[in-house]
Amino acid sequence: MTESSKRPIAVFDIDNTLADTAHRQRFLERKPRDWDAFFAAAPHDPPIAEGIALAVASAEECDIVYLTGRPERYRRDTLDWLAAHGLPEGRVHMRRNADRRPARQTKLEILRRLAEGRSVRFLVDDDELVCDAAERAGFTVVRARWADRSAALEQAQEGEGRT
């Protein structure tokens, strides 16, 4: 067992936890929703200071893992954004491109897998349903309430399994 693998992990969501998606919400407020435009605009997300500071501070004692509902096809944009904003290196778990299950299911499934081999210090997420499910499963949760809530994004996360 390596020294690093003994460290606990801190798990961070990205959208509205580390990255401010407000400028691209308009793509979800129309019918039909323009998912391609919504995700194509992600590289321009401003960082959220509270989330970034918590991730950087957490990296002192924990290995960082990113757990996002973004589809796998946006991995390069996501990795570039994390690096550009000085976030700690860490494994990035993304939604399979065709996976449309609610975020509370997909994220909890990955959290449980992570916990099989490592201690999970906490999950930081803005999605209240994800947070509720994680707490019910016994995980410590930090609710990222520092970004403006978006009804369109919440419906997309749970009803359409898109992010």
Backbone as ProteinMPNN parsed JSONL, in Angstrom:
{"seq_chain_A": "MTESSKRPIAVFDIDNTLADTAHRQRFLERKPRDWDAFFAAAPHDPPIAEGIALAVASAEECDIVYLTGRPERYRRDTLDWLAAHGLPEGRVHMRRNADRRPARQTKLEILRRLAEGRSVRFLVDDDELVCDAAERAGFTVVRARWADRSAALEQAQEGEGRT", "coords_chain_A": {"N_chain_A": [[0.853, -1.187, 0.0], [0.642, 2.139, -0.932], [1.835, 5.283, 0.353], [0.162, 7.389, -0.419], [-2.256, 6.081, -0.932], [-3.224, 5.641, 1.561], [-4.223, 7.966, 2.424], [-7.223, 9.804, 3.086], [-10.024, 10.426, 0.862], [-11.339, 13.339, -0.697], [-14.252, 14.32, -2.196], [-15.346, 16.075, -4.978], [-17.937, 17.733, -6.643], [-18.39, 19.395, -9.823], [-19.866, 21.347, -11.55], [-21.455, 24.253, -10.534], [-20.372, 23.943, -8.074], [-17.587, 24.083, -8.132], [-17.337, 25.382, -10.546], [-18.934, 28.095, -12.04], [-21.982, 27.993, -13.499], [-23.837, 29.806, -14.378], [-23.82, 31.538, -16.63], [-24.409, 29.867, -18.74], [-26.87, 28.766, -18.349], [-29.051, 29.585, -19.821], [-29.278, 27.963, -22.045], [-30.602, 25.766, -21.157], [-33.049, 26.626, -20.496], [-34.728, 26.86, -22.595], [-36.95, 25.298, -24.972], [-36.571, 22.846, -27.395], [-34.15, 21.759, -24.929], [-30.819, 22.91, -25.272], [-28.379, 20.991, -25.239], [-25.835, 20.531, -26.357], [-24.826, 23.141, -26.756], [-24.909, 24.024, -24.104], [-22.953, 22.41, -22.785], [-20.761, 22.957, -24.414], [-20.146, 25.542, -23.734], [-18.973, 25.319, -21.262], [-16.097, 25.486, -20.881], [-15.774, 28.183, -20.437], [-16.684, 28.798, -17.955], [-16.712, 30.74, -15.019], [-14.573, 30.451, -12.135], [-15.643, 29.339, -8.874], [-15.026, 30.878, -5.993], [-15.294, 29.964, -3.273], [-15.61, 27.176, -3.5], [-13.262, 26.441, -4.888], [-11.288, 27.223, -3.042], [-11.868, 25.464, -0.926], [-11.325, 22.989, -2.122], [-8.567, 23.216, -2.673], [-7.543, 23.572, -0.061], [-8.376, 21.153, 1.07], [-6.782, 19.333, -0.247], [-4.446, 19.258, 1.144], [-4.638, 17.34, 3.143], [-6.047, 15.287, 2.002], [-6.566, 13.085, -0.828], [-7.774, 14.268, -3.88], [-10.826, 13.788, -5.571], [-12.804, 14.135, -8.412], [-16.203, 14.294, -9.122], [-18.487, 14.277, -11.437], [-21.502, 15.069, -13.22], [-21.204, 15.614, -15.839], [-21.075, 14.623, -19.264], [-18.929, 12.029, -20.506], [-17.76, 12.665, -22.974], [-16.928, 15.253, -22.747], [-14.577, 15.328, -21.387], [-11.879, 16.267, -21.959], [-12.219, 19.112, -22.104], [-13.066, 19.506, -19.473], [-10.878, 18.605, -17.895], [-8.956, 20.444, -18.767], [-10.132, 22.832, -17.837], [-10.104, 22.453, -15.038], [-7.311, 22.385, -14.576], [-6.572, 24.917, -15.526], [-7.603, 26.563, -13.588], [-6.173, 26.1, -11.356], [-6.757, 23.905, -9.743], [-6.353, 21.075, -7.554], [-4.631, 18.115, -8.676], [-6.402, 15.178, -9.598], [-8.386, 12.213, -9.771], [-10.944, 12.031, -12.24], [-14.291, 11.414, -12.363], [-16.779, 10.786, -14.657], [-20.021, 11.016, -16.201], [-21.191, 8.31, -18.157], [-21.585, 8.631, -21.673], [-24.193, 7.915, -22.673], [-25.695, 7.56, -20.408], [-28.53, 8.136, -18.598], [-29.534, 8.186, -16.064], [-30.752, 9.508, -12.914], [-28.782, 12.018, -11.245], [-28.449, 11.593, -8.499], [-28.451, 8.837, -8.325], [-26.341, 7.929, -10.033], [-24.082, 9.231, -8.99], [-24.052, 8.36, -6.306], [-23.613, 5.651, -6.67], [-20.96, 5.66, -7.66], [-19.658, 6.88, -5.494], [-19.989, 4.908, -3.527], [-18.42, 2.867, -4.647], [-15.908, 4.085, -4.572], [-15.578, 4.214, -1.815], [-15.127, 1.599, -1.151], [-12.442, 1.007, -1.274], [-11.104, 3.086, -0.08], [-11.07, 5.625, 2.468], [-13.649, 7.927, 2.544], [-13.578, 11.224, 3.053], [-15.35, 13.416, 2.73], [-18.123, 14.502, 0.659], [-18.573, 17.107, -1.644], [-21.118, 18.929, -2.949], [-23.589, 20.553, -5.002], [-26.142, 19.717, -5.56], [-29.072, 19.118, -4.038], [-30.553, 16.71, -3.843], [-28.658, 14.771, -4.456], [-26.934, 15.211, -2.315], [-28.656, 14.563, -0.159], [-29.102, 11.799, -0.682], [-26.493, 10.81, -0.444], [-25.938, 11.395, 2.249], [-27.881, 9.769, 3.492], [-26.776, 7.336, 2.863], [-24.662, 7.28, 4.532], [-22.465, 8.929, 4.15], [-20.375, 11.796, 4.766], [-21.326, 15.084, 4.088], [-20.788, 18.129, 2.391], [-22.655, 20.792, 1.676], [-22.781, 22.571, -1.184], [-23.663, 25.572, -1.339], [-23.122, 27.945, -2.51], [-23.501, 28.92, -5.073], [-25.88, 30.383, -7.362], [-29.119, 28.966, -7.453], [-30.579, 26.921, -9.968], [-33.527, 26.224, -11.49], [-33.914, 24.971, -13.926], [-31.52, 23.548, -14.299], [-31.59, 21.84, -12.067], [-33.853, 20.281, -12.697], [-32.901, 19.059, -14.987], [-30.785, 17.559, -13.979], [-32.058, 15.644, -12.389], [-34.457, 14.826, -13.682], [-33.803, 14.362, -16.349], [-31.32, 13.253, -16.386], [-28.891, 14.435, -17.259], [-26.747, 15.966, -16.374]], "CA_chain_A": [[0.0, 0.0, 0.0], [1.445, 3.355, -0.999], [1.485, 6.309, 1.335], [-0.967, 8.144, -0.938], [-3.502, 5.327, -0.848], [-3.68, 5.672, 2.952], [-4.889, 9.244, 2.649], [-8.642, 9.804, 2.73], [-10.328, 11.2, -0.341], [-12.379, 14.36, -0.673], [-14.911, 14.208, -3.491], [-15.927, 17.355, -5.37], [-18.711, 17.983, -7.847], [-17.782, 20.513, -10.553], [-20.814, 22.4, -11.926], [-22.058, 25.009, -9.432], [-19.607, 23.686, -6.855], [-16.299, 24.699, -8.462], [-17.507, 26.172, -11.775], [-20.199, 28.84, -12.08], [-22.647, 27.706, -14.773], [-24.936, 30.766, -14.594], [-23.797, 32.126, -17.976], [-24.893, 28.913, -19.747], [-28.197, 28.257, -17.984], [-30.042, 29.941, -20.845], [-29.42, 26.86, -22.991], [-31.501, 24.779, -20.561], [-34.337, 27.262, -20.229], [-35.518, 26.835, -23.821], [-37.433, 23.981, -25.41], [-35.898, 21.828, -26.599], [-32.908, 22.181, -24.29], [-29.66, 22.815, -26.173], [-27.322, 20.384, -24.441], [-24.527, 20.732, -26.985], [-24.387, 24.503, -26.438], [-24.704, 24.098, -22.662], [-21.655, 21.842, -22.435], [-19.705, 23.63, -25.182], [-19.823, 26.794, -23.036], [-18.352, 25.018, -19.963], [-14.729, 25.994, -20.698], [-15.81, 29.61, -20.097], [-17.242, 28.964, -16.606], [-15.846, 31.354, -14.018], [-14.414, 29.623, -10.935], [-16.35, 29.753, -7.661], [-13.937, 31.022, -5.019], [-15.482, 29.129, -2.079], [-15.351, 25.782, -3.864], [-11.846, 26.302, -5.232], [-10.522, 27.302, -1.796], [-12.083, 24.237, -0.169], [-10.596, 21.908, -2.806], [-7.132, 23.42, -2.458], [-7.258, 23.292, 1.357], [-8.606, 19.72, 1.313], [-5.678, 18.578, -0.846], [-3.355, 19.143, 2.108], [-4.802, 16.105, 3.92], [-6.813, 14.293, 1.248], [-6.48, 13.013, -2.28], [-8.986, 14.855, -4.439], [-11.53, 13.091, -6.64], [-13.88, 14.942, -8.988], [-17.344, 13.461, -9.482], [-19.361, 15.18, -12.166], [-22.519, 14.515, -14.107], [-20.886, 15.951, -17.235], [-20.815, 13.428, -20.081], [-17.54, 11.646, -20.775], [-17.232, 13.299, -24.194], [-16.395, 16.579, -22.405], [-13.448, 15.105, -20.468], [-10.739, 17.153, -22.245], [-12.594, 20.46, -21.656], [-13.139, 19.495, -18.01], [-9.504, 18.536, -17.374], [-8.317, 21.734, -19.063], [-10.703, 23.847, -16.946], [-9.563, 22.217, -13.69], [-5.901, 22.794, -14.57], [-6.483, 26.367, -15.738], [-8.021, 27.269, -12.387], [-5.288, 25.756, -10.256], [-7.299, 22.877, -8.855], [-5.435, 19.951, -7.336], [-4.803, 16.963, -9.55], [-7.226, 14.133, -9.015], [-9.142, 11.414, -10.731], [-12.223, 12.636, -12.625], [-15.338, 10.458, -12.729], [-17.786, 11.461, -15.465], [-21.165, 10.212, -16.632], [-21.086, 7.707, -19.486], [-22.303, 9.479, -22.624], [-25.601, 7.545, -22.854], [-26.3, 7.311, -19.093], [-29.533, 9.167, -18.299], [-30.074, 8.014, -14.721], [-30.625, 10.715, -12.092], [-27.469, 12.253, -10.632], [-28.403, 10.986, -7.165], [-28.136, 7.413, -8.479], [-25.016, 7.713, -10.621], [-23.036, 9.697, -8.08], [-24.008, 7.49, -5.137], [-22.979, 4.406, -7.12], [-19.513, 5.891, -7.719], [-19.201, 7.109, -4.116], [-19.893, 3.604, -2.854], [-17.247, 2.175, -5.199], [-14.726, 4.75, -4.022], [-15.477, 3.892, -0.391], [-14.717, 0.207, -0.979], [-11.003, 0.907, -1.118], [-10.537, 4.268, 0.58], [-11.941, 6.392, 3.347], [-14.161, 9.156, 1.926], [-13.696, 12.248, 4.1], [-16.63, 14.084, 2.483], [-18.564, 14.871, -0.687], [-19.016, 18.489, -1.78], [-22.008, 18.948, -4.111], [-24.653, 21.555, -4.915], [-27.432, 19.084, -5.827], [-29.642, 18.721, -2.745], [-30.961, 15.304, -3.877], [-27.414, 13.998, -4.359], [-26.489, 15.349, -0.922], [-29.554, 13.767, 0.686], [-28.836, 10.371, -0.919], [-25.18, 10.498, 0.117], [-26.063, 11.388, 3.71], [-28.628, 8.559, 3.87], [-25.866, 6.205, 2.696], [-23.64, 7.347, 5.576], [-21.343, 9.802, 3.792], [-20.369, 13.176, 5.233], [-21.614, 15.939, 2.94], [-20.711, 19.587, 2.462], [-23.598, 21.29, 0.671], [-22.219, 23.737, -1.873], [-24.784, 26.493, -1.542], [-22.546, 29.252, -2.822], [-23.9, 29.359, -6.423], [-27.318, 30.569, -7.525], [-29.848, 27.764, -7.841], [-31.225, 26.979, -11.275], [-34.58, 25.219, -11.602], [-33.693, 24.214, -15.166], [-30.431, 22.607, -14.073], [-32.061, 20.816, -11.134], [-34.739, 19.372, -13.424], [-32.053, 18.306, -15.906], [-30.012, 16.597, -13.197], [-32.885, 14.565, -11.866], [-35.474, 14.343, -14.609], [-33.271, 13.978, -17.648], [-30.038, 12.583, -16.224], [-27.983, 15.041, -18.233], [-25.576, 16.597, -15.773]], "C_chain_A": [[0.892, 1.243, 0.0], [0.985, 4.346, 0.052], [0.245, 7.078, 0.885], [-2.28, 7.389, -0.757], [-4.033, 5.249, 0.581], [-4.42, 6.966, 3.263], [-6.379, 9.108, 2.336], [-8.846, 10.581, 1.432], [-11.436, 12.205, -0.043], [-12.942, 14.42, -2.087], [-15.645, 15.514, -3.805], [-16.711, 17.235, -6.667], [-18.038, 19.153, -8.564], [-18.795, 21.63, -10.798], [-21.554, 22.948, -10.718], [-21.485, 24.647, -8.07], [-18.235, 24.329, -6.998], [-16.424, 25.683, -9.623], [-18.893, 26.806, -11.796], [-20.845, 28.682, -13.459], [-23.71, 28.742, -15.148], [-24.979, 31.288, -16.032], [-24.327, 31.171, -19.045], [-26.25, 28.305, -19.421], [-29.243, 28.525, -19.067], [-30.27, 28.812, -21.843], [-30.35, 25.767, -22.466], [-32.9, 25.329, -20.342], [-35.226, 27.295, -21.458], [-35.978, 25.411, -24.107], [-37.22, 23.878, -26.912], [-34.606, 22.394, -25.995], [-31.748, 21.972, -25.272], [-28.458, 22.316, -25.381], [-25.943, 20.591, -25.042], [-23.978, 22.115, -26.648], [-24.09, 24.65, -24.943], [-23.315, 23.581, -22.286], [-20.509, 22.498, -23.201], [-19.263, 24.926, -24.5], [-19.079, 26.556, -21.716], [-16.917, 25.518, -19.82], [-14.665, 27.469, -20.284], [-16.404, 29.866, -18.708], [-16.259, 29.703, -15.71], [-15.706, 30.409, -12.811], [-15.235, 30.203, -9.78], [-15.329, 29.718, -6.519], [-14.08, 30.087, -3.822], [-15.151, 27.666, -2.372], [-13.886, 25.53, -4.152], [-11.003, 26.291, -3.947], [-10.671, 26.02, -0.974], [-11.332, 23.064, -0.805], [-9.091, 22.019, -2.55], [-6.757, 23.094, -1.011], [-7.397, 21.797, 1.652], [-7.453, 18.873, 0.806], [-4.485, 18.447, 0.102], [-3.425, 17.832, 2.874], [-5.446, 14.973, 3.137], [-6.364, 14.236, -0.201], [-7.816, 13.518, -2.809], [-9.515, 13.97, -5.568], [-12.648, 14.01, -7.103], [-14.96, 13.996, -9.485], [-18.385, 14.359, -10.122], [-20.38, 14.424, -13.01], [-22.278, 14.886, -15.557], [-20.628, 14.664, -18.02], [-19.328, 13.256, -20.384], [-16.951, 12.381, -21.978], [-16.676, 14.705, -23.937], [-15.207, 16.485, -21.439], [-12.313, 16.107, -20.719], [-11.038, 18.573, -21.775], [-12.576, 20.545, -20.132], [-11.745, 19.476, -17.391], [-8.77, 19.856, -17.599], [-8.814, 22.821, -18.115], [-10.129, 23.681, -15.535], [-8.116, 22.704, -13.586], [-5.769, 24.311, -14.677], [-6.822, 27.157, -14.479], [-7.283, 26.795, -11.134], [-5.833, 24.723, -9.286], [-6.32, 21.728, -8.7], [-5.694, 18.83, -8.339], [-5.638, 15.926, -8.825], [-7.968, 13.392, -10.105], [-10.49, 12.077, -10.993], [-13.168, 11.528, -13.071], [-16.441, 11.228, -13.433], [-18.89, 10.473, -15.838], [-20.876, 9.588, -17.997], [-22.0, 8.482, -20.435], [-23.789, 9.168, -22.745], [-26.335, 7.301, -21.535], [-27.253, 8.45, -18.755], [-30.184, 8.978, -16.928], [-29.909, 9.315, -13.929], [-29.242, 10.796, -11.432], [-27.368, 11.592, -9.271], [-28.099, 9.504, -7.238], [-26.707, 7.218, -8.974], [-23.905, 8.119, -9.657], [-22.926, 8.812, -6.844], [-23.342, 6.161, -5.488], [-21.457, 4.552, -7.128], [-18.947, 6.129, -6.319], [-19.032, 5.782, -3.372], [-18.685, 2.814, -3.355], [-15.968, 2.77, -4.635], [-14.492, 4.329, -2.574], [-15.072, 2.441, -0.14], [-13.218, 0.098, -0.698], [-10.356, 2.035, -0.345], [-11.561, 4.873, 1.527], [-12.349, 7.675, 2.625], [-14.392, 10.168, 3.046], [-15.032, 12.986, 3.963], [-16.863, 14.231, 0.986], [-18.99, 16.32, -0.64], [-19.83, 18.56, -3.059], [-23.086, 19.997, -3.9], [-26.042, 20.947, -5.069], [-27.988, 18.524, -4.515], [-30.049, 17.242, -2.727], [-29.755, 14.372, -3.821], [-26.92, 14.03, -2.912], [-27.346, 14.508, 0.021], [-29.255, 12.279, 0.555], [-27.5, 9.961, -0.304], [-25.234, 10.458, 1.644], [-26.812, 10.15, 4.187], [-27.741, 7.321, 3.788], [-24.698, 6.256, 3.686], [-22.433, 8.212, 5.255], [-21.494, 11.172, 4.442], [-20.475, 14.074, 4.01], [-21.406, 17.404, 3.306], [-21.595, 20.093, 1.334], [-23.071, 22.6, 0.098], [-23.364, 24.676, -2.229], [-24.299, 27.88, -1.918], [-22.863, 29.722, -4.224], [-25.412, 29.543, -6.451], [-27.959, 29.274, -8.003], [-30.492, 27.984, -9.211], [-32.253, 25.859, -11.359], [-34.371, 24.361, -12.841], [-32.592, 23.172, -14.98], [-30.864, 21.493, -13.126], [-32.951, 19.802, -11.836], [-33.92, 18.495, -14.368], [-31.274, 17.225, -15.168], [-30.842, 15.39, -12.798], [-33.837, 13.979, -12.897], [-34.931, 13.813, -15.915], [-31.929, 13.284, -17.569], [-28.985, 13.127, -17.168], [-26.743, 15.652, -17.64], [-25.458, 16.246, -14.315]], "O_chain_A": [[1.787, 1.374, 0.835], [-0.126, 4.249, 0.572], [-0.624, 7.387, 1.7], [-3.307, 7.998, -0.458], [-5.172, 4.834, 0.793], [-5.155, 7.05, 4.247], [-6.754, 8.376, 1.42], [-7.957, 11.297, 0.97], [-12.339, 11.949, 0.753], [-12.195, 14.556, -3.056], [-16.453, 15.995, -3.011], [-16.216, 16.704, -7.661], [-17.201, 19.835, -7.973], [-18.609, 22.745, -10.31], [-22.197, 22.205, -9.975], [-22.048, 25.005, -7.036], [-17.773, 25.034, -6.1], [-15.713, 26.686, -9.681], [-19.9, 26.128, -11.594], [-20.321, 29.174, -14.459], [-24.413, 28.564, -16.142], [-26.062, 31.461, -16.592], [-24.662, 31.609, -20.145], [-26.726, 27.424, -20.137], [-30.206, 27.772, -19.205], [-31.349, 28.716, -22.427], [-30.832, 24.937, -23.236], [-33.828, 24.58, -20.036], [-36.377, 27.721, -21.367], [-35.454, 24.449, -23.547], [-37.661, 24.764, -27.643], [-34.049, 23.374, -26.49], [-31.709, 20.983, -26.005], [-27.632, 23.1, -24.913], [-24.977, 20.805, -24.309], [-22.807, 22.252, -26.296], [-23.133, 25.323, -24.561], [-22.584, 24.244, -21.55], [-19.396, 22.585, -22.683], [-18.123, 25.357, -24.674], [-18.599, 27.515, -21.11], [-16.539, 25.942, -18.728], [-13.623, 27.946, -19.833], [-16.606, 31.019, -18.324], [-15.088, 29.331, -15.647], [-16.629, 29.653, -12.509], [-15.485, 31.407, -9.724], [-14.838, 28.654, -6.14], [-13.099, 29.479, -3.396], [-14.486, 27.003, -1.575], [-13.326, 24.524, -3.716], [-10.116, 25.452, -3.787], [-9.698, 25.545, -0.388], [-10.764, 22.236, -0.093], [-8.431, 21.026, -2.246], [-5.76, 22.414, -0.768], [-6.603, 21.243, 2.414], [-7.172, 17.811, 1.361], [-3.61, 17.61, -0.12], [-2.39, 17.265, 3.222], [-5.396, 13.819, 3.563], [-5.846, 15.214, -0.74], [-8.867, 13.223, -2.24], [-8.756, 13.475, -6.401], [-13.357, 14.595, -6.284], [-14.675, 13.02, -10.179], [-19.08, 15.11, -9.436], [-20.144, 13.298, -13.447], [-23.066, 14.512, -16.425], [-20.029, 13.724, -17.496], [-18.582, 14.229, -20.5], [-15.759, 12.686, -21.99], [-16.027, 15.283, -24.809], [-14.877, 17.456, -20.758], [-11.834, 16.733, -19.774], [-10.201, 19.185, -21.112], [-12.123, 21.541, -19.567], [-11.461, 20.242, -16.47], [-8.048, 20.328, -16.721], [-8.026, 23.637, -17.637], [-9.716, 24.659, -14.911], [-7.748, 23.36, -12.612], [-4.943, 24.915, -13.993], [-6.379, 28.295, -14.32], [-7.709, 27.051, -10.008], [-5.412, 24.672, -8.13], [-5.544, 21.44, -9.612], [-6.821, 18.625, -8.789], [-5.588, 15.809, -7.601], [-8.147, 13.892, -11.216], [-11.108, 12.621, -10.077], [-12.89, 10.8, -14.024], [-16.978, 12.195, -12.894], [-18.702, 9.258, -15.79], [-20.372, 10.265, -18.894], [-23.072, 8.935, -20.033], [-24.584, 10.094, -22.909], [-27.489, 6.874, -21.549], [-26.831, 9.6, -18.638], [-31.249, 9.534, -16.656], [-29.035, 10.125, -14.234], [-28.627, 9.779, -11.11], [-26.307, 11.078, -8.917], [-27.533, 8.955, -6.292], [-25.95, 6.434, -8.403], [-22.901, 7.418, -9.531], [-21.819, 8.541, -6.378], [-22.589, 5.612, -4.684], [-20.746, 3.666, -6.655], [-17.869, 5.629, -5.996], [-18.041, 5.574, -2.672], [-18.002, 2.163, -2.565], [-15.049, 2.04, -4.264], [-13.354, 4.116, -2.156], [-14.708, 2.094, 0.983], [-12.78, -0.794, 0.027], [-9.181, 1.95, 0.011], [-12.765, 4.652, 1.392], [-11.494, 8.422, 2.149], [-15.281, 9.997, 3.879], [-15.756, 13.163, 4.942], [-15.949, 14.106, 0.171], [-19.687, 16.735, 0.286], [-19.31, 18.286, -4.14], [-23.458, 20.299, -2.766], [-27.031, 21.601, -4.739], [-27.44, 17.575, -3.955], [-29.904, 16.584, -1.697], [-29.819, 13.306, -3.209], [-26.536, 13.001, -2.356], [-26.82, 13.821, 0.897], [-29.164, 11.573, 1.558], [-27.389, 8.888, 0.289], [-24.635, 9.577, 2.261], [-26.421, 9.54, 5.183], [-27.925, 6.369, 4.547], [-23.841, 5.372, 3.678], [-21.468, 8.225, 6.019], [-22.61, 11.65, 4.644], [-19.791, 13.852, 3.011], [-21.794, 17.855, 4.383], [-21.31, 19.846, 0.162], [-22.935, 23.599, 0.805], [-23.955, 24.572, -3.304], [-24.984, 28.874, -1.675], [-22.518, 30.855, -4.558], [-26.135, 28.934, -5.663], [-27.408, 28.573, -8.852], [-30.895, 29.095, -9.554], [-31.899, 24.682, -11.306], [-34.623, 23.156, -12.812], [-32.719, 22.041, -15.45], [-30.541, 20.327, -13.354], [-32.827, 18.6, -11.603], [-34.219, 17.312, -14.528], [-31.119, 16.111, -15.668], [-30.376, 14.252, -12.865], [-34.0, 12.761, -12.971], [-35.522, 12.922, -16.525], [-31.439, 12.775, -18.577], [-28.265, 12.361, -17.807], [-25.758, 15.841, -18.354], [-24.525, 16.692, -13.646]]}, "name": "protein", "num_of_chains": 1, "seq": "MTESSKRPIAVFDIDNTLADTAHRQRFLERKPRDWDAFFAAAPHDPPIAEGIALAVASAEECDIVYLTGRPERYRRDTLDWLAAHGLPEGRVHMRRNADRRPARQTKLEILRRLAEGRSVRFLVDDDELVCDAAERAGFTVVRARWADRSAALEQAQEGEGRT"}
